[in-house]
């Protein structure tokens, strides 16, 4: 057990369950815990497949916790233009490698940017690792949840009354967790642009048709199908 994450091992397959009921919002604490777990995979060569799923029924990840996003914005000492924001992100990125700098950046209102950088660091590990990552999407996967699934190599989703997509535009944002990069690589530029500009969520069937997920499976078979696939790929 690790805070809001549970880690299980079965041979060469590691399963990480995200557990922040009732809505399973992603938080900075959860991302930090996941970062620590994934960093530790270098010391576990026997792990060949990582399954990422949720311990909350009918919800994979609702979204990143919007209250944390708003809190980070409100803590900034000035209102940032896009140009200034870009410069600040680059400066914070460089400074974050300096010992003791993270505490200073947080105190200066840079915690939100540091949290976003950690999210990016986690998805970078997932995309570049020699482990295979499988998302077992057991319910709603919106915003940051969709992006976390996109960082996986394979995505299986329960074929129920669930939705997946990038709704950030509906609250005046753009996908900040890598969606604007990973979506075009997954479904093509035209589809990705439509999803980001419109904000309309997709059903599992629609998501499978455009390649956003690998396939939709009956809800009762999601985990058994995922584990069969994980065990098979671990032997490759």
XYZ file of N, CA and C in Angstrom:
708
model
N 0.842 -1.195 0.000
C 0.000 0.000 0.000
C 0.873 1.239 0.000
N 0.501 2.247 -0.790
C 1.283 3.476 -0.854
C 0.326 4.658 -0.962
N -0.218 5.104 0.206
C -1.133 6.237 0.174
C -2.391 5.906 -0.602
N -2.588 6.599 -1.724
C -3.763 6.390 -2.557
C -3.493 5.413 -3.700
N -2.387 4.735 -3.639
C -2.050 3.726 -4.641
C -1.833 2.387 -3.968
N -2.283 1.330 -4.622
C -2.031 -0.027 -4.160
C -1.243 -0.753 -5.237
N -0.181 -1.413 -4.843
C 0.667 -2.135 -5.784
C 0.561 -3.629 -5.504
N 0.288 -4.398 -6.543
C 0.202 -5.846 -6.435
C 1.165 -6.483 -7.431
N 1.712 -7.645 -7.072
C 2.633 -8.343 -7.961
C 2.154 -9.771 -8.191
N 2.228 -10.184 -9.445
C 1.927 -11.567 -9.811
C 2.940 -11.969 -10.862
N 4.042 -12.565 -10.409
C 5.105 -12.935 -11.332
C 5.738 -11.714 -11.973
N 5.719 -11.670 -13.291
C 6.344 -10.568 -14.028
C 5.402 -9.396 -14.239
N 4.193 -9.473 -13.678
C 3.186 -8.425 -13.873
C 2.978 -7.641 -12.581
N 3.128 -6.338 -12.656
C 2.829 -5.446 -11.534
C 1.541 -4.700 -11.848
N 0.628 -4.662 -10.895
C -0.623 -3.918 -11.048
C -0.638 -2.753 -10.069
N -0.899 -1.561 -10.589
C -0.994 -0.361 -9.756
C -2.448 0.105 -9.804
N -3.084 0.155 -8.636
C -4.475 0.589 -8.544
C -4.535 1.995 -7.947
N -5.213 2.900 -8.656
C -5.400 4.266 -8.189
C -6.671 4.313 -7.354
N -6.581 4.912 -6.180
C -7.697 4.805 -5.242
C -7.911 6.127 -4.512
N -8.748 6.984 -5.094
C -9.087 8.268 -4.483
C -10.594 8.494 -4.630
N -11.399 7.689 -3.891
C -12.854 7.784 -4.044
C -13.378 9.130 -3.552
N -14.589 9.528 -4.006
C -15.486 8.752 -4.883
C -15.245 9.001 -6.363
N -14.547 10.089 -6.726
C -14.420 10.455 -8.138
C -13.060 10.085 -8.738
N -12.148 9.640 -7.887
C -10.813 9.259 -8.341
C -10.128 10.389 -9.121
N -10.159 11.579 -8.539
C -9.404 12.680 -9.123
C -7.917 12.419 -8.931
N -7.117 12.745 -9.936
C -5.666 12.709 -9.785
C -5.237 13.892 -8.937
N -4.291 13.667 -8.049
C -3.742 14.739 -7.238
C -2.223 14.730 -7.345
N -1.619 15.819 -6.891
C -0.160 15.902 -6.901
C 0.435 14.785 -6.043
N -0.220 14.468 -4.928
C 0.285 13.408 -4.055
C 0.263 12.057 -4.758
N -0.820 11.778 -5.496
C -0.904 10.516 -6.228
C 0.177 10.433 -7.292
N 0.390 11.536 -8.012
C 1.406 11.524 -9.070
C 2.799 11.348 -8.474
N 3.031 11.932 -7.313
C 4.339 11.749 -6.674
C 4.538 10.292 -6.269
N 3.487 9.683 -5.710
C 3.577 8.274 -5.336
C 3.834 7.395 -6.554
N 3.133 7.689 -7.656
C 3.328 6.915 -8.875
C 4.735 7.119 -9.419
N 5.242 8.340 -9.326
C 6.603 8.643 -9.777
C 7.611 7.786 -9.014
N 7.448 7.708 -7.696
C 8.368 6.912 -6.871
C 8.299 5.440 -7.267
N 7.084 4.932 -7.483
C 6.922 3.526 -7.869
C 7.603 3.247 -9.205
N 7.376 4.115 -10.188
C 7.934 3.878 -11.515
C 9.447 4.050 -11.521
N 9.953 4.996 -10.734
C 11.408 5.144 -10.622
C 12.039 3.864 -10.085
N 11.320 3.187 -9.207
C 11.854 1.972 -8.615
C 11.854 0.776 -9.542
N 11.212 0.888 -10.707
C 11.168 -0.241 -11.641
C 12.546 -0.586 -12.197
N 13.455 0.374 -12.204
C 14.809 0.099 -12.685
C 15.489 -0.975 -11.838
N 15.070 -1.086 -10.594
C 15.667 -2.069 -9.683
C 14.886 -3.383 -9.677
N 13.882 -3.497 -10.563
C 13.079 -4.713 -10.620
C 13.012 -5.229 -12.057
N 14.129 -5.773 -12.569
C 14.136 -6.248 -13.955
C 13.185 -7.403 -14.208
N 12.765 -8.084 -13.131
C 11.836 -9.204 -13.314
C 10.436 -8.724 -13.666
N 10.112 -7.456 -13.397
C 8.820 -6.899 -13.797
C 8.882 -6.530 -15.274
N 7.999 -7.103 -16.062
C 8.026 -6.856 -17.500
C 6.779 -6.136 -18.012
N 5.687 -6.200 -17.247
C 4.442 -5.537 -17.638
C 3.866 -4.831 -16.413
N 3.389 -3.607 -16.627
C 2.730 -2.844 -15.568
C 1.294 -2.562 -16.001
N 0.342 -2.974 -15.179
C -1.072 -2.705 -15.435
C -1.495 -1.541 -14.559
N -2.068 -0.536 -15.177
C -2.560 0.637 -14.457
C -4.078 0.619 -14.504
N -4.710 0.603 -13.328
C -6.169 0.567 -13.280
C -6.658 1.299 -12.037
N -7.947 1.220 -11.771
C -8.549 1.961 -10.672
C -9.200 1.008 -9.682
N -9.140 1.407 -8.403
C -9.823 0.652 -7.374
C -11.228 1.189 -7.118
N -11.604 2.261 -7.817
C -12.911 2.893 -7.642
C -13.852 2.392 -8.734
N -14.972 1.788 -8.392
C -15.895 1.254 -9.410
C -16.374 2.335 -10.380
N -16.379 2.002 -11.648
C -16.942 2.836 -12.716
C -16.165 4.122 -12.989
N -15.008 4.286 -12.363
C -14.199 5.482 -12.610
C -12.740 5.076 -12.735
N -12.143 5.354 -13.892
C -10.699 5.170 -14.035
C -10.024 6.387 -13.402
N -10.098 7.526 -14.045
C -9.694 8.810 -13.468
C -10.662 9.850 -14.015
N -11.371 10.544 -13.119
C -12.315 11.561 -13.586
C -11.594 12.705 -14.271
N -10.509 13.150 -13.664
C -9.736 14.279 -14.186
C -8.654 14.551 -13.168
N -7.739 15.457 -13.502
C -6.842 15.981 -12.484
C -7.679 16.860 -11.567
N -7.348 16.882 -10.289
C -8.126 17.640 -9.313
C -8.120 19.134 -9.670
N -9.264 19.625 -10.159
C -9.350 21.012 -10.624
C -9.079 21.996 -9.485
N -9.440 21.634 -8.259
C -9.202 22.540 -7.136
C -7.707 22.788 -6.947
N -6.876 21.764 -7.229
C -5.431 21.961 -7.138
C -4.939 22.881 -8.252
N -5.504 22.710 -9.454
C -5.120 23.574 -10.572
C -5.462 25.029 -10.251
N -6.692 25.258 -9.778
C -7.120 26.623 -9.467
C -6.306 27.198 -8.324
N -5.998 26.356 -7.343
C -5.191 26.822 -6.221
C -3.807 27.254 -6.672
N -3.228 26.505 -7.626
C -1.922 26.879 -8.144
C -1.953 28.191 -8.898
N -3.030 28.391 -9.671
C -3.163 29.646 -10.417
C -3.330 30.825 -9.468
N -4.182 30.651 -8.450
C -4.464 31.743 -7.529
C -3.257 32.099 -6.679
N -2.315 31.147 -6.513
C -1.142 31.425 -5.687
C -0.074 32.222 -6.421
N -0.222 32.355 -7.748
C 0.784 33.093 -8.503
C 0.736 34.571 -8.134
N 1.908 35.208 -7.963
C 1.927 36.610 -7.552
C 1.511 37.571 -8.653
N 1.571 37.138 -9.917
C 1.195 38.007 -11.035
C 0.365 37.210 -12.018
N -0.368 37.924 -12.887
C -1.101 37.269 -13.965
C -0.149 37.068 -15.134
N -0.060 35.819 -15.621
C 0.929 35.498 -16.644
C 0.327 35.524 -18.033
N 1.016 36.180 -18.963
C 0.678 36.076 -20.369
C 1.260 34.768 -20.890
N 0.812 34.271 -22.053
C 1.388 33.042 -22.596
C 2.909 33.114 -22.752
N 3.428 34.270 -23.184
C 4.871 34.397 -23.372
C 5.604 34.305 -22.038
N 5.083 35.030 -21.039
C 5.718 35.008 -19.723
C 5.583 33.626 -19.089
N 4.425 32.989 -19.290
C 4.226 31.651 -18.728
C 5.233 30.664 -19.305
N 5.473 30.745 -20.620
C 6.449 29.859 -21.244
C 7.842 30.063 -20.684
N 8.213 31.320 -20.511
C 9.528 31.625 -19.945
C 9.629 31.133 -18.509
N 8.525 31.278 -17.756
C 8.528 30.832 -16.365
C 8.685 29.324 -16.265
N 7.994 28.593 -17.140
C 8.101 27.138 -17.124
C 9.530 26.693 -17.411
N 10.173 27.335 -18.405
C 11.559 26.975 -18.714
C 12.479 27.301 -17.551
N 12.270 28.451 -16.932
C 13.110 28.845 -15.803
C 12.910 27.911 -14.612
N 11.648 27.576 -14.338
C 11.361 26.676 -13.236
C 11.944 25.290 -13.498
N 11.892 24.875 -14.768
C 12.449 23.567 -15.113
C 13.938 23.509 -14.852
N 14.652 24.566 -15.215
C 16.093 24.611 -14.979
C 16.395 24.696 -13.493
N 15.640 25.532 -12.795
C 15.902 25.738 -11.369
C 15.559 24.522 -10.539
N 14.639 23.694 -11.028
C 14.194 22.542 -10.236
C 15.305 21.521 -10.035
N 16.390 21.626 -10.834
C 17.517 20.708 -10.678
C 18.507 21.204 -9.635
N 18.311 22.408 -9.122
C 19.210 22.973 -8.130
C 18.782 22.500 -6.750
N 19.731 21.951 -5.932
C 19.346 21.484 -4.600
C 18.642 22.570 -3.787
N 17.499 22.213 -3.205
C 16.759 23.146 -2.372
C 15.875 24.103 -3.140
N 15.958 24.074 -4.490
C 15.213 25.060 -5.278
C 13.717 24.782 -5.270
N 13.328 23.500 -5.182
C 11.901 23.184 -5.257
C 11.117 23.827 -4.121
N 11.685 23.825 -2.917
C 10.992 24.444 -1.789
C 10.825 25.934 -2.025
N 11.859 26.559 -2.569
C 11.781 27.988 -2.856
C 10.781 28.303 -3.944
N 10.742 27.450 -4.978
C 9.797 27.656 -6.070
C 8.364 27.503 -5.582
N 8.134 26.542 -4.705
C 6.799 26.353 -4.171
C 6.356 27.571 -3.375
N 7.260 28.078 -2.552
C 6.930 29.248 -1.740
C 6.675 30.477 -2.604
N 7.288 30.512 -3.780
C 7.134 31.665 -4.669
C 5.951 31.527 -5.609
N 5.132 30.493 -5.412
C 3.949 30.327 -6.254
C 4.181 29.437 -7.449
N 5.291 28.689 -7.467
C 5.590 27.826 -8.607
C 5.201 26.383 -8.416
N 4.468 26.053 -7.336
C 4.142 24.659 -7.047
C 3.295 24.043 -8.153
N 2.362 24.806 -8.721
C 1.518 24.263 -9.780
C 2.324 23.809 -10.981
N 3.336 24.603 -11.347
C 4.191 24.234 -12.472
C 5.023 23.007 -12.126
N 5.513 22.942 -10.888
C 6.288 21.777 -10.472
C 5.427 20.515 -10.511
N 4.160 20.636 -10.096
C 3.261 19.486 -10.148
C 3.042 19.031 -11.589
N 2.874 19.987 -12.496
C 2.689 19.645 -13.905
C 3.936 18.980 -14.469
N 5.107 19.463 -14.070
C 6.352 18.846 -14.525
C 6.467 17.415 -14.019
N 5.987 17.162 -12.792
C 6.050 15.794 -12.278
C 5.102 14.886 -13.067
N 3.931 15.408 -13.437
C 3.004 14.645 -14.273
C 3.697 14.271 -15.585
N 4.359 15.235 -16.194
C 5.068 14.974 -17.446
C 6.197 13.971 -17.241
N 6.884 14.057 -16.099
C 7.974 13.121 -15.819
C 7.438 11.693 -15.709
N 6.268 11.538 -15.080
C 5.669 10.207 -14.934
C 5.297 9.632 -16.295
N 4.624 10.434 -17.129
C 4.216 9.915 -18.437
C 5.427 9.668 -19.335
N 6.496 10.434 -19.135
C 7.723 10.192 -19.915
C 8.319 8.829 -19.547
N 8.338 8.521 -18.255
C 8.838 7.209 -17.833
C 8.011 6.108 -18.472
N 6.691 6.274 -18.470
C 5.817 5.249 -19.023
C 6.059 5.055 -20.514
N 6.245 6.154 -21.242
C 6.404 6.058 -22.697
C 7.785 5.549 -23.102
N 8.793 5.773 -22.258
C 10.168 5.429 -22.644
C 10.678 4.162 -21.969
N 9.924 3.606 -21.033
C 10.367 2.429 -20.295
C 10.417 1.194 -21.185
N 11.270 0.238 -20.812
C 11.279 -1.038 -21.526
C 10.200 -1.981 -20.997
N 9.465 -1.545 -19.971
C 8.303 -2.303 -19.514
C 7.116 -1.997 -20.439
N 6.190 -2.933 -20.521
C 4.953 -2.699 -21.261
C 3.908 -2.171 -20.284
N 3.264 -1.060 -20.618
C 2.225 -0.480 -19.767
C 0.860 -0.720 -20.408
N -0.048 -1.281 -19.617
C -1.412 -1.539 -20.072
C -2.376 -0.783 -19.162
N -3.263 0.022 -19.752
C -4.315 0.686 -18.990
C -5.566 -0.172 -19.038
N -6.065 -0.552 -17.871
C -7.348 -1.244 -17.772
C -8.352 -0.193 -17.312
N -9.046 0.402 -18.274
C -9.909 1.560 -18.015
C -11.288 1.047 -17.617
N -11.567 1.080 -16.324
C -12.786 0.457 -15.799
C -13.961 1.420 -15.696
N -13.817 2.635 -16.256
C -14.906 3.598 -16.189
C -14.486 4.918 -16.793
N -15.076 5.987 -16.315
C -14.834 7.322 -16.861
C -13.345 7.666 -16.840
N -12.852 8.203 -17.972
C -11.444 8.594 -18.090
C -11.391 9.916 -18.837
N -11.425 11.006 -18.100
C -11.491 12.318 -18.714
C -10.253 13.138 -18.376
N -9.878 14.044 -19.273
C -8.784 14.965 -19.003
C -7.488 14.247 -18.671
N -6.999 14.481 -17.452
C -5.768 13.832 -17.021
C -5.856 12.329 -17.004
N -7.061 11.781 -16.822
C -7.229 10.331 -16.873
C -7.038 9.790 -18.274
N -7.546 10.518 -19.262
C -7.343 10.135 -20.658
C -5.866 10.210 -21.009
N -5.201 11.272 -20.544
C -3.776 11.443 -20.848
C -2.933 10.355 -20.192
N -3.281 9.976 -18.954
C -2.535 8.911 -18.292
C -2.699 7.600 -19.057
N -3.911 7.344 -19.565
C -4.142 6.146 -20.374
C -3.366 6.220 -21.686
N -3.311 7.414 -22.293
C -2.572 7.577 -23.550
C -1.089 7.284 -23.382
N -0.561 7.505 -22.182
C 0.855 7.234 -21.942
C 1.149 5.735 -21.891
N 0.102 4.910 -21.780
C 0.281 3.460 -21.773
C 0.417 2.946 -23.204
N 1.018 1.775 -23.335
C 1.213 1.179 -24.661
C -0.082 0.586 -25.209
N -0.903 0.037 -24.320
C -2.138 -0.644 -24.718
C -3.239 -0.176 -23.773
N -4.425 0.054 -24.332
C -5.552 0.538 -23.529
C -6.773 -0.348 -23.764
N -7.198 -1.060 -22.739
C -8.447 -1.817 -22.777
C -9.466 -1.054 -21.935
N -10.703 -0.941 -22.433
C -11.710 -0.171 -21.709
C -12.991 -0.969 -21.579
N -13.599 -0.876 -20.404
C -14.880 -1.534 -20.179
C -15.935 -0.922 -21.089
N -16.663 -1.772 -21.790
C -17.663 -1.319 -22.756
C -18.990 -1.080 -22.041
N -19.007 -0.065 -21.191
C -20.207 0.273 -20.444
C -20.635 1.704 -20.720
N -21.431 2.289 -19.850
C -21.916 3.671 -20.037
C -20.863 4.682 -19.595
N -19.665 4.528 -20.136
C -18.538 5.346 -19.708
C -18.081 6.280 -20.824
N -17.239 7.242 -20.440
C -16.753 8.232 -21.401
C -15.253 8.421 -21.250
N -14.629 8.769 -22.372
C -13.199 9.074 -22.378
C -12.989 10.266 -23.301
N -12.105 11.166 -22.908
C -11.874 12.324 -23.759
C -11.135 13.440 -23.057
N -11.015 14.560 -23.747
C -10.305 15.746 -23.260
C -11.287 16.913 -23.203
N -11.924 17.141 -22.051
C -12.953 18.183 -21.940
C -12.417 19.546 -21.494
N -11.098 19.708 -21.432
C -10.529 20.923 -20.843
C -11.037 22.207 -21.490
N -11.301 22.164 -22.799
C -11.735 23.367 -23.512
C -13.030 23.917 -22.921
N -13.829 23.064 -22.300
C -15.121 23.489 -21.752
C -14.969 24.387 -20.525
N -13.782 24.377 -19.915
C -13.513 25.281 -18.790
C -12.388 26.257 -19.135
N -12.148 26.438 -20.443
C -11.191 27.436 -20.883
C -9.740 27.033 -20.795
N -9.465 25.712 -20.786
C -8.087 25.220 -20.721
C -7.783 24.389 -21.962
N -6.528 24.003 -22.101
C -6.151 22.999 -23.087
C -5.579 21.810 -22.325
N -5.539 20.621 -22.917
C -4.943 19.478 -22.224
C -3.496 19.791 -21.837
N -3.204 19.748 -20.550
C -1.873 20.139 -20.086
C -0.971 18.988 -19.714
N -1.509 17.753 -19.761
C -0.721 16.602 -19.346
C -0.139 15.808 -20.497
N -0.024 16.433 -21.652
C 0.547 15.746 -22.808
C -0.470 15.345 -23.850
N -1.743 15.672 -23.625
C -2.785 15.275 -24.572
C -2.589 15.863 -25.955
N -2.110 17.115 -26.029
C -1.936 17.734 -27.339
C -0.788 17.103 -28.118
N 0.068 16.350 -27.455
C 1.131 15.624 -28.148
C 0.740 14.165 -28.390
N 0.221 13.507 -27.341
C -0.052 12.066 -27.449
C -1.282 11.760 -28.285
N -2.293 12.639 -28.257
C -3.492 12.389 -29.056
C -3.196 12.338 -30.554
N -2.470 13.333 -31.123
C -2.179 13.257 -32.562
C -1.388 12.012 -32.937
N -0.478 11.604 -32.072
C 0.311 10.403 -32.357
C -0.536 9.141 -32.312
N -1.649 9.207 -31.591
C -2.498 8.031 -31.415
C -3.631 7.970 -32.427
N -4.317 9.101 -32.650
C -5.507 9.090 -33.507
C -5.358 9.962 -34.747
N -4.206 10.649 -34.897
C -4.017 11.539 -36.040
C -4.364 12.979 -35.689
N -3.788 13.903 -36.423
C -3.940 15.324 -36.115
C -5.380 15.801 -36.215
N -6.083 15.388 -37.270
C -7.449 15.872 -37.482
C -8.375 15.463 -36.357
N -8.338 14.179 -35.983
C -9.187 13.695 -34.894
C -8.800 14.367 -33.572
N -7.488 14.473 -33.340
C -7.021 15.062 -32.088
C -7.466 16.505 -31.951
N -7.374 17.256 -33.047
C -7.781 18.660 -33.015
C -9.270 18.776 -32.697
N -10.064 17.911 -33.308
C -11.500 17.938 -33.039
C -11.793 17.627 -31.576
N -11.139 16.611 -31.028
C -11.380 16.225 -29.641
C -10.992 17.343 -28.678
N -9.870 18.015 -28.963
C -9.399 19.074 -28.067
C -10.230 20.345 -28.197
N -10.676 20.675 -29.415
C -11.438 21.909 -29.618
C -12.902 21.766 -29.241
N -13.438 20.570 -29.387
C -14.863 20.356 -29.126
C -15.119 19.947 -27.679
N -14.226 19.122 -27.130
C -14.394 18.676 -25.755
C -15.427 17.587 -25.568
N -15.971 17.060 -26.680
C -17.006 16.026 -26.567
C -16.373 14.688 -26.193
N -16.881 14.053 -25.138
C -16.336 12.742 -24.767
C -16.818 11.649 -25.714
N -16.079 10.561 -25.756
C -16.406 9.429 -26.608
C -16.824 8.236 -25.759
N -17.711 7.437 -26.314
C -18.052 6.170 -25.678
C -16.912 5.184 -25.940
N -16.831 4.074 -25.201
C -15.796 3.084 -25.486
C -15.813 2.601 -26.934
N -16.998 2.405 -27.503
C -17.090 1.943 -28.888
C -16.520 2.986 -29.851
N -16.891 4.253 -29.639
C -16.363 5.326 -30.492
C -14.854 5.450 -30.336
N -14.378 5.327 -29.105
C -12.936 5.438 -28.859
C -12.172 4.320 -29.550
N -12.748 3.119 -29.553
C -12.092 1.992 -30.224
C -12.082 2.187 -31.734
N -13.141 2.766 -32.271
C -13.242 2.957 -33.721
C -12.160 3.900 -34.261
N -11.756 4.896 -33.470
C -10.733 5.834 -33.949
C -9.338 5.488 -33.416
N -9.235 4.420 -32.637
C -7.929 3.996 -32.144
C -7.477 4.674 -30.870
N -8.374 5.413 -30.206
C -8.009 6.035 -28.939
C -7.758 4.968 -27.875
N -8.548 3.891 -27.915
C -8.279 2.733 -27.079
C -8.018 1.541 -27.993
N -7.374 0.534 -27.450
C -7.053 -0.655 -28.243
C -8.310 -1.450 -28.567
N -9.133 -1.671 -27.534
C -10.422 -2.310 -27.763
C -11.294 -2.176 -26.524
N -12.603 -2.298 -26.748
C -13.574 -2.292 -25.661
C -13.956 -3.741 -25.343
N -14.062 -4.054 -24.054
C -14.404 -5.419 -23.637
C -15.536 -5.342 -22.619
N -16.322 -6.409 -22.461
C -17.393 -6.407 -21.455
C -16.829 -6.074 -20.080
N -17.520 -5.236 -19.307
C -17.001 -4.822 -17.998
C -16.592 -5.973 -17.094
N -17.378 -7.032 -17.083
C -17.086 -8.163 -16.199
C -15.825 -8.915 -16.611
N -15.363 -8.677 -17.844
C -14.192 -9.398 -18.348
C -12.954 -8.514 -18.432
N -13.078 -7.242 -18.026
C -11.968 -6.313 -18.230
C -10.684 -6.779 -17.559
N -10.734 -7.071 -16.275
C -9.500 -7.410 -15.568
C -8.973 -8.789 -15.963
N -9.875 -9.747 -16.181
C -9.393 -11.072 -16.594
C -8.751 -10.998 -17.973
N -9.345 -10.241 -18.892
C -8.763 -10.076 -20.218
C -7.442 -9.319 -20.134
N -7.395 -8.299 -19.289
C -6.163 -7.529 -19.130
C -5.042 -8.402 -18.590
N -5.338 -9.203 -17.576
C -4.288 -10.026 -16.966
C -3.840 -11.133 -17.906
N -4.747 -11.688 -18.688
C -4.331 -12.688 -19.678
C -3.375 -12.055 -20.685
N -3.714 -10.859 -21.138
C -2.858 -10.164 -22.090
C -1.510 -9.825 -21.453
N -1.540 -9.334 -20.222
C -0.293 -8.965 -19.533
C 0.626 -10.171 -19.348
N 0.060 -11.282 -18.921
C 0.863 -12.470 -18.717
C 1.419 -12.999 -20.025
N 0.632 -12.889 -21.100
C 1.103 -13.362 -22.404
C 2.261 -12.485 -22.906
N 2.091 -11.172 -22.786
C 3.140 -10.268 -23.259
C 4.391 -10.366 -22.405
N 4.231 -10.657 -21.134
C 5.403 -10.784 -20.238
C 6.292 -11.943 -20.633
N 5.744 -12.903 -21.374
C 6.540 -14.052 -21.805
C 7.269 -13.786 -23.118
N 6.983 -12.681 -23.769
C 7.597 -12.386 -25.066
C 9.068 -11.977 -24.887
